[in-house]
PDB file of C-alpha atoms and ligand atoms in Angstrom:
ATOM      1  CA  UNK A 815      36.478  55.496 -16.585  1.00  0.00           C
ATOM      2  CA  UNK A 816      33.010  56.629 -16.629  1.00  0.00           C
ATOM      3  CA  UNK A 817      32.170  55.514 -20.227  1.00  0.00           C
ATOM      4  CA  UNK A 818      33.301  51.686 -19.360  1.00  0.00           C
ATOM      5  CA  UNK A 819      31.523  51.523 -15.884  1.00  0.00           C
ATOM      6  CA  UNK A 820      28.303  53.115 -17.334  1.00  0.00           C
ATOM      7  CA  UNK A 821      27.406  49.741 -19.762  1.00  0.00           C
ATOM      8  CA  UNK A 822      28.582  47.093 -17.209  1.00  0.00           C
ATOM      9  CA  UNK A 823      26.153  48.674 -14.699  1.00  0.00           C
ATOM     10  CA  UNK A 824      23.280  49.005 -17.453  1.00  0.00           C
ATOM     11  CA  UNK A 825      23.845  45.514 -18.224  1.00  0.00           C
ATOM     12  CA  UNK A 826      23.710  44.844 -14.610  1.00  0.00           C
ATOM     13  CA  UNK A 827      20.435  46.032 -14.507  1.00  0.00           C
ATOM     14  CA  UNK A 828      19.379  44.332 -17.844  1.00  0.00           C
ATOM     15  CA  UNK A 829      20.474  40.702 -15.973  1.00  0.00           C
ATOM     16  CA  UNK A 830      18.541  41.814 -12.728  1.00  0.00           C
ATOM     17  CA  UNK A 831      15.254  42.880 -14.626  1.00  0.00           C
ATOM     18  CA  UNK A 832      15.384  39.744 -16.715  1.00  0.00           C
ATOM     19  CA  UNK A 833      15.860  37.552 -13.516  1.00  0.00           C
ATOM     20  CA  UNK A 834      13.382  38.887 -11.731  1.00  0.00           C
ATOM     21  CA  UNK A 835      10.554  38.886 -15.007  1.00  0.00           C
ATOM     22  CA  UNK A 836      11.571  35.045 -15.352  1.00  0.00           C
ATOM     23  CA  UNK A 837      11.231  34.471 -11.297  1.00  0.00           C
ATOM     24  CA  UNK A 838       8.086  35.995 -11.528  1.00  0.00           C
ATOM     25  CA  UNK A 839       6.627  33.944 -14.749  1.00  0.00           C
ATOM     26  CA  UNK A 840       8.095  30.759 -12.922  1.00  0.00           C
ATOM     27  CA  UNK A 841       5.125  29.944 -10.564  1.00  0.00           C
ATOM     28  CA  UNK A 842       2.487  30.323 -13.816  1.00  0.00           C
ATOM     29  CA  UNK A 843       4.473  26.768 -15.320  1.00  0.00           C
ATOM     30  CA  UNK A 844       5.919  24.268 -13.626  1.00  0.00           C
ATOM     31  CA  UNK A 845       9.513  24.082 -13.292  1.00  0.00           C
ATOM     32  CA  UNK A 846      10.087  20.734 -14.932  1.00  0.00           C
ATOM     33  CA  UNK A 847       7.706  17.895 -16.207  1.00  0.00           C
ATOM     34  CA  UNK A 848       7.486  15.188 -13.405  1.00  0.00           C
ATOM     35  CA  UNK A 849       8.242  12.109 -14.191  1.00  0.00           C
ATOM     36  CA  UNK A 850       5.619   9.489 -15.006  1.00  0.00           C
ATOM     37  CA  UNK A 851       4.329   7.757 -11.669  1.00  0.00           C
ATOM     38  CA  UNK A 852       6.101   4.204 -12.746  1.00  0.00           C
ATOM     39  CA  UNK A 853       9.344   5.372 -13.477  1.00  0.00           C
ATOM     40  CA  UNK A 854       9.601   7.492  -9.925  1.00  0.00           C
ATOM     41  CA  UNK A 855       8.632   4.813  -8.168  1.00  0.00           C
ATOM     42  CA  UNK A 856      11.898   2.445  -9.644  1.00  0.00           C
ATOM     43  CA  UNK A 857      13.479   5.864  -8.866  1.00  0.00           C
ATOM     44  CA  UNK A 858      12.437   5.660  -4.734  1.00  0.00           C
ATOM     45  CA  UNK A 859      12.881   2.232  -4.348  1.00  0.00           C
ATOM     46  CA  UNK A 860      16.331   1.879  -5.712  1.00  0.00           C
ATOM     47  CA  UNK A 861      17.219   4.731  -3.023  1.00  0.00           C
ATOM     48  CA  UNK A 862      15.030   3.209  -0.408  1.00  0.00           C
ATOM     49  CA  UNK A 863      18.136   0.133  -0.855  1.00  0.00           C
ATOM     50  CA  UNK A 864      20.853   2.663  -0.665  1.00  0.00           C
ATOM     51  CA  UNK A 865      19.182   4.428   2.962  1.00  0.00           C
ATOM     52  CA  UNK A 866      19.042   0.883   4.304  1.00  0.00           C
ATOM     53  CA  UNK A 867      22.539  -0.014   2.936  1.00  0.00           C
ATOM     54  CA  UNK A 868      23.958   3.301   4.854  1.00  0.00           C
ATOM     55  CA  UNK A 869      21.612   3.508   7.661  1.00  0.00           C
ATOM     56  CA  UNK A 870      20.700   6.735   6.222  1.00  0.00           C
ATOM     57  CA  UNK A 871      17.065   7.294   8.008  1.00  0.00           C
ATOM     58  CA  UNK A 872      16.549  10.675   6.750  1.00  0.00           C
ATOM     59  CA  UNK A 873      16.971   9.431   2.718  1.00  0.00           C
ATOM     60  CA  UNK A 874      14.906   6.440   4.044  1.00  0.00           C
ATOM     61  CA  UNK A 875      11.837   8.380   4.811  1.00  0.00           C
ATOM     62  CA  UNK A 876      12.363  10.785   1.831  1.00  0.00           C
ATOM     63  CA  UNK A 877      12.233   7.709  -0.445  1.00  0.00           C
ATOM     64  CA  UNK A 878       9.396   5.754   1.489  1.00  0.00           C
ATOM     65  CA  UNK A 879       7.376   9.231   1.408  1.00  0.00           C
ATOM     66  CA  UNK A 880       7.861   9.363  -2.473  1.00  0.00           C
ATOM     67  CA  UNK A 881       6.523   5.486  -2.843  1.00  0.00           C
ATOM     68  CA  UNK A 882       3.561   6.473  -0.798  1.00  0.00           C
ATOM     69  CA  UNK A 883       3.003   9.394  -2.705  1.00  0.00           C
ATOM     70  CA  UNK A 884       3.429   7.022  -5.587  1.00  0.00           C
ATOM     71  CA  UNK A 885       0.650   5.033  -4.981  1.00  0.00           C
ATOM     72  CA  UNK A 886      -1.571   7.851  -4.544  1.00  0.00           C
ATOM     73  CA  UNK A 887      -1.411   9.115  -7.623  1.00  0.00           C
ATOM     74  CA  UNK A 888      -4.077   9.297 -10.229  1.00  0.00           C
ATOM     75  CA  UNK A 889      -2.159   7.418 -12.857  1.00  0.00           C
ATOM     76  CA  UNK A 890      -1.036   4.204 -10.473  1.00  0.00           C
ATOM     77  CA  UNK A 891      -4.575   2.768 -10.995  1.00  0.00           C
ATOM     78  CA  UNK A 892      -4.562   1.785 -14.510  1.00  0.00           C
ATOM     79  CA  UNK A 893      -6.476  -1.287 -13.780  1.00  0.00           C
ATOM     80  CA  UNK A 894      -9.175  -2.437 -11.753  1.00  0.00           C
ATOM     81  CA  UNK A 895      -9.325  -5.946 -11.810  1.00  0.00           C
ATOM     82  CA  UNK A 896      -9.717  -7.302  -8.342  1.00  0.00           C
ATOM     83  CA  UNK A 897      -5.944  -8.773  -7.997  1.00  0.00           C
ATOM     84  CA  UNK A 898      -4.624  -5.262  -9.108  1.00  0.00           C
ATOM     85  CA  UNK A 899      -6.106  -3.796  -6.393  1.00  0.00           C
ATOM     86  CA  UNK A 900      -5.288  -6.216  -4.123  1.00  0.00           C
ATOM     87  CA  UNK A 901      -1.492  -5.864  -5.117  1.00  0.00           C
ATOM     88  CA  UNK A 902      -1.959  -1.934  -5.044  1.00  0.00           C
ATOM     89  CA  UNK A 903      -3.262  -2.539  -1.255  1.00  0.00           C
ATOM     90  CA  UNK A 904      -0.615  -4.929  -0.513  1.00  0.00           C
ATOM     91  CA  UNK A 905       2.198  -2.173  -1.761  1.00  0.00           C
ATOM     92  CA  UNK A 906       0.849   0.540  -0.073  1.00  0.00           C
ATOM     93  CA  UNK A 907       0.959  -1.447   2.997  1.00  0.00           C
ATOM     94  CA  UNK A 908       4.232  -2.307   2.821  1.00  0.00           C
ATOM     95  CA  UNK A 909       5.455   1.175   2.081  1.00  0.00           C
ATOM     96  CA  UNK A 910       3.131   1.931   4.995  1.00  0.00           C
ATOM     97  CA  UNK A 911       5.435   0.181   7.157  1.00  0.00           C
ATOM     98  CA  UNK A 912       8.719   1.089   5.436  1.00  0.00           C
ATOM     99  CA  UNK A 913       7.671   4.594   6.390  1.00  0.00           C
ATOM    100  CA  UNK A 914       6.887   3.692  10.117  1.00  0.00           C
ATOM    101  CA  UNK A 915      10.189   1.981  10.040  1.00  0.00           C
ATOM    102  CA  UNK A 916      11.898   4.749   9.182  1.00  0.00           C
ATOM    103  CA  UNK A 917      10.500   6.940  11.483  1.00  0.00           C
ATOM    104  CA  UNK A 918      11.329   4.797  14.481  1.00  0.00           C
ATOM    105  CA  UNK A 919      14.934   3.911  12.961  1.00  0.00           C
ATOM    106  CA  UNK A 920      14.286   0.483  12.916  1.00  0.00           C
ATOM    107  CA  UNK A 921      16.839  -0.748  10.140  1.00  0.00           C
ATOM    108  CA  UNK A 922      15.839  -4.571  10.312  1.00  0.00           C
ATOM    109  CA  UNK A 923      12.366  -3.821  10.039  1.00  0.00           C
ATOM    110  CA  UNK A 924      12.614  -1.063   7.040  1.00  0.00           C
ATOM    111  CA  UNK A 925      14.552  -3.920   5.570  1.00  0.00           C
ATOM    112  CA  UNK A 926      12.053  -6.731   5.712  1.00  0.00           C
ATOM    113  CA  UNK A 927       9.721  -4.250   4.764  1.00  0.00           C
ATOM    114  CA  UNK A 928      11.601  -3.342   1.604  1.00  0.00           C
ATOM    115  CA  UNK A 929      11.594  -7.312   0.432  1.00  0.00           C
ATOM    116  CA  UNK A 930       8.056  -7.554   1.439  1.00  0.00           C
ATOM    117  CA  UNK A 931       7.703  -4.561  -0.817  1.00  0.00           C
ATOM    118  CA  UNK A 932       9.973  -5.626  -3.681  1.00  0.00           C
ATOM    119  CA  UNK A 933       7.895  -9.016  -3.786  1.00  0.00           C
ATOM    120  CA  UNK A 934       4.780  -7.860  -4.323  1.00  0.00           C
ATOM    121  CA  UNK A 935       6.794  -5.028  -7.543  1.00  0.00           C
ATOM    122  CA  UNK A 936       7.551  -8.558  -9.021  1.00  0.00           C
ATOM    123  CA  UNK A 937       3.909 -10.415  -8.264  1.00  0.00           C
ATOM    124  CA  UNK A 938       2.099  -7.351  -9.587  1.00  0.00           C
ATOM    125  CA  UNK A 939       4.518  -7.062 -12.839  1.00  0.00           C
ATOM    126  CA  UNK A 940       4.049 -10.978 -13.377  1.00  0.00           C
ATOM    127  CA  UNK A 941       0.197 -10.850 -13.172  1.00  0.00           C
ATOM    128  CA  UNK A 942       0.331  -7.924 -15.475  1.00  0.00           C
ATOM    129  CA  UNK A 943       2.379  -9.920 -17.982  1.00  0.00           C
ATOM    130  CA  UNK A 944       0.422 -13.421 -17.143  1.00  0.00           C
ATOM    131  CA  UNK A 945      -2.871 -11.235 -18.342  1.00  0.00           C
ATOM    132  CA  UNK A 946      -1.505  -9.486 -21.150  1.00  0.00           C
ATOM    133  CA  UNK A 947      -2.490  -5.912 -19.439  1.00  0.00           C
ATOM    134  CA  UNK A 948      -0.129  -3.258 -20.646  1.00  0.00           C
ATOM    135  CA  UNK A 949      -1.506   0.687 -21.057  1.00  0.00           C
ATOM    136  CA  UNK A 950       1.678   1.666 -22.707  1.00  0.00           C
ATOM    137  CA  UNK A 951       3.668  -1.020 -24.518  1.00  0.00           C
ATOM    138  CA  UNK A 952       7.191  -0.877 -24.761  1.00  0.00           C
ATOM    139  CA  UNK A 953       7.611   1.057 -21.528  1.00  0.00           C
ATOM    140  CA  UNK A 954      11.506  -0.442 -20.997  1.00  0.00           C
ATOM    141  CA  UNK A 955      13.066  -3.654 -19.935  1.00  0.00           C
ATOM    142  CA  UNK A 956      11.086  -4.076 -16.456  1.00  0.00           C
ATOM    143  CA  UNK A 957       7.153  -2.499 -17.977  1.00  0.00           C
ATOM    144  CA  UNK A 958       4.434  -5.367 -18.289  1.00  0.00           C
ATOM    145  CA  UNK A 959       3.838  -6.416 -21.347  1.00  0.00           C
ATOM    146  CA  UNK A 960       1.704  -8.549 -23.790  1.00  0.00           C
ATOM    147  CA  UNK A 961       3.175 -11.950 -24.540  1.00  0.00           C
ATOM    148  CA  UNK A 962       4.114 -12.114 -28.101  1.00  0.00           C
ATOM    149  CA  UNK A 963       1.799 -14.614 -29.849  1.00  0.00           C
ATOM    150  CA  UNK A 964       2.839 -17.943 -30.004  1.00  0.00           C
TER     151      UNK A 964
HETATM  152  C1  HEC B1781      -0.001  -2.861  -8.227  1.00  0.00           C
HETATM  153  C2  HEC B1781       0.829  -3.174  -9.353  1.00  0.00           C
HETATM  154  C3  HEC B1781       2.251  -2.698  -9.400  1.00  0.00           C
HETATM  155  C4  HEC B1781       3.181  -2.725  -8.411  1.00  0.00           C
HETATM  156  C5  HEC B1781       3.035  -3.192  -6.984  1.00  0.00           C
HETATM  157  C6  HEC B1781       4.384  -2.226  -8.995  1.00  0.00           C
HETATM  158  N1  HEC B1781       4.195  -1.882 -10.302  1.00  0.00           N
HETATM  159 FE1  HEC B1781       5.586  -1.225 -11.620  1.00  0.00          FE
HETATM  160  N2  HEC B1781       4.193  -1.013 -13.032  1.00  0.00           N
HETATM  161  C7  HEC B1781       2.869  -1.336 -12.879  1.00  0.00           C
HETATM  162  C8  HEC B1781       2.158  -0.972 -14.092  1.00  0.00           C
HETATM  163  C9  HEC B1781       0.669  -1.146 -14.309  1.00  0.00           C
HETATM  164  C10 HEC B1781       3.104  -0.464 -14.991  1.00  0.00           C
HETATM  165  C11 HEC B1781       2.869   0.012 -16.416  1.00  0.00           C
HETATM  166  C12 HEC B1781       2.295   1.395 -16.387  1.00  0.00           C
HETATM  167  C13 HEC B1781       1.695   1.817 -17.685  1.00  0.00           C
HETATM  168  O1  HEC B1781       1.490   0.955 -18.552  1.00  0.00           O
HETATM  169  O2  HEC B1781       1.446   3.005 -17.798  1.00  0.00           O
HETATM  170  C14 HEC B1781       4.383  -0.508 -14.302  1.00  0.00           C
HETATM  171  C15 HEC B1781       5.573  -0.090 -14.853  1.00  0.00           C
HETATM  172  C16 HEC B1781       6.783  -0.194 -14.219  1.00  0.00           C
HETATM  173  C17 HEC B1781       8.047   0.109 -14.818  1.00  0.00           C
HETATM  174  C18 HEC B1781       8.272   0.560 -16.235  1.00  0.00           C
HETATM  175  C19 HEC B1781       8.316   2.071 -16.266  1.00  0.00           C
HETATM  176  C20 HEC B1781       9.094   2.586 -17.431  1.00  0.00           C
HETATM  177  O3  HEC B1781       8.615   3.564 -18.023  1.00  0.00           O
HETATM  178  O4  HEC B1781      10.174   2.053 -17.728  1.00  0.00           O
HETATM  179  C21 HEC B1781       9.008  -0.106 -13.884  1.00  0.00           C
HETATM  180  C22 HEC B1781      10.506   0.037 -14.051  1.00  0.00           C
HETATM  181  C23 HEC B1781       8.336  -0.529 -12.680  1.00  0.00           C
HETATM  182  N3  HEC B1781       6.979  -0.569 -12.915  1.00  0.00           N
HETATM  183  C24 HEC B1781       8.966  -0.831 -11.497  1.00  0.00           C
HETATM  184  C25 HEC B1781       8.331  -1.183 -10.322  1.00  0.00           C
HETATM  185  C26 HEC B1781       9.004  -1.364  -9.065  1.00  0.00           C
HETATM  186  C27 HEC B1781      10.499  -1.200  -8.834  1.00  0.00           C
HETATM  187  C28 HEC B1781       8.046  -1.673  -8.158  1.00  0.00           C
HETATM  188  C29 HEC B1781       8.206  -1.911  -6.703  1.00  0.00           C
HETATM  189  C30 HEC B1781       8.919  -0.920  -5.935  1.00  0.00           C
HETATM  190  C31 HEC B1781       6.780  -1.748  -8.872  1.00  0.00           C
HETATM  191  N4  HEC B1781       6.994  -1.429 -10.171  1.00  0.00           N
HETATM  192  C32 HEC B1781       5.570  -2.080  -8.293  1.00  0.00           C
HETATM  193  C33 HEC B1781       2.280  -1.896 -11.794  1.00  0.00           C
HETATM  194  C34 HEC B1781       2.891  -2.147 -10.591  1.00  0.00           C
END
């Protein structure tokens, strides 16, 4: 009895150890790569449609807190040509009011904001395209790009 119990606990231990080593090396790296800026903010906004579908105000401010956080970042402001900015203003408005909207659990609202928002995602892309301003090319089916030549 003694000889089979013996290993199992040892390995026990062995699992333990190695969980808590790994726990402890965890905080040195991060835990996963985030996701560049452009793709989480398709990411929020497609859940910001599914809170307002299901009057779910708790997903609705997670979502609206991640597009805000969004525009904060470093890496939003690739460009600063006067109409960029103005488009980056006129987002973080909106998302300024999506959050408000939220908070308050005003569903109409949230949802005007939302198409308020979603037209300027569309203005700013088209300008982008219209100017032939792309950082990365060939980011996917929605990403600015460079009109071929004609
Ligand atoms: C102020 C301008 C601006 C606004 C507003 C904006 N975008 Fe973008 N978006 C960009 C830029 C610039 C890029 C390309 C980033 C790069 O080249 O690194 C981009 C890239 C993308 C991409 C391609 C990312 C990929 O890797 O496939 C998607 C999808 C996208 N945006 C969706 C959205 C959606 C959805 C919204 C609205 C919720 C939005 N964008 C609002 C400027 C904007």
């Amino acid at each position: 009895m003694r000889r089979t119990v013996r290993p199992v606990l040892w390995s026990a231990v062995a699992l333990v150890t190695v969980g808590v080593g790994s726990a402890q090396e965890r905080p040195a790296q991060p835990k996963q790569k985030q996701l560049p800026v452009m793709v989480r903010k398709l990411t929020h906004a497609q859940k910001v449609l599914e809170a307002l579908a299901r009057e779910d105000y708790t997903l609705l401010a997670t979502h609206a807190d991640g597009l805000a956080a969004c525009v904060k970042d470093v890496t939003w402001r690739i460009n600063d040509t006067e109409r960029y900015l103005m488009f980056s203003n006129d987002f973080g408005r909106e998302v300024a009011s999506l959050q408000k909207a939220a908070k308050d659990k005003r569903g109409d609202a949230a949802t005007l904001a939302f198409i308020d928002m979603t037209m300027t995602c569309v203005k700013c892309h088209r300008y982008l395209r219209d100017e032939g301003i792309s950082r990365v090319p060939d980011l996917g089916p929605l990403a600015p790009r460079t009109r071929p030549a004609e």
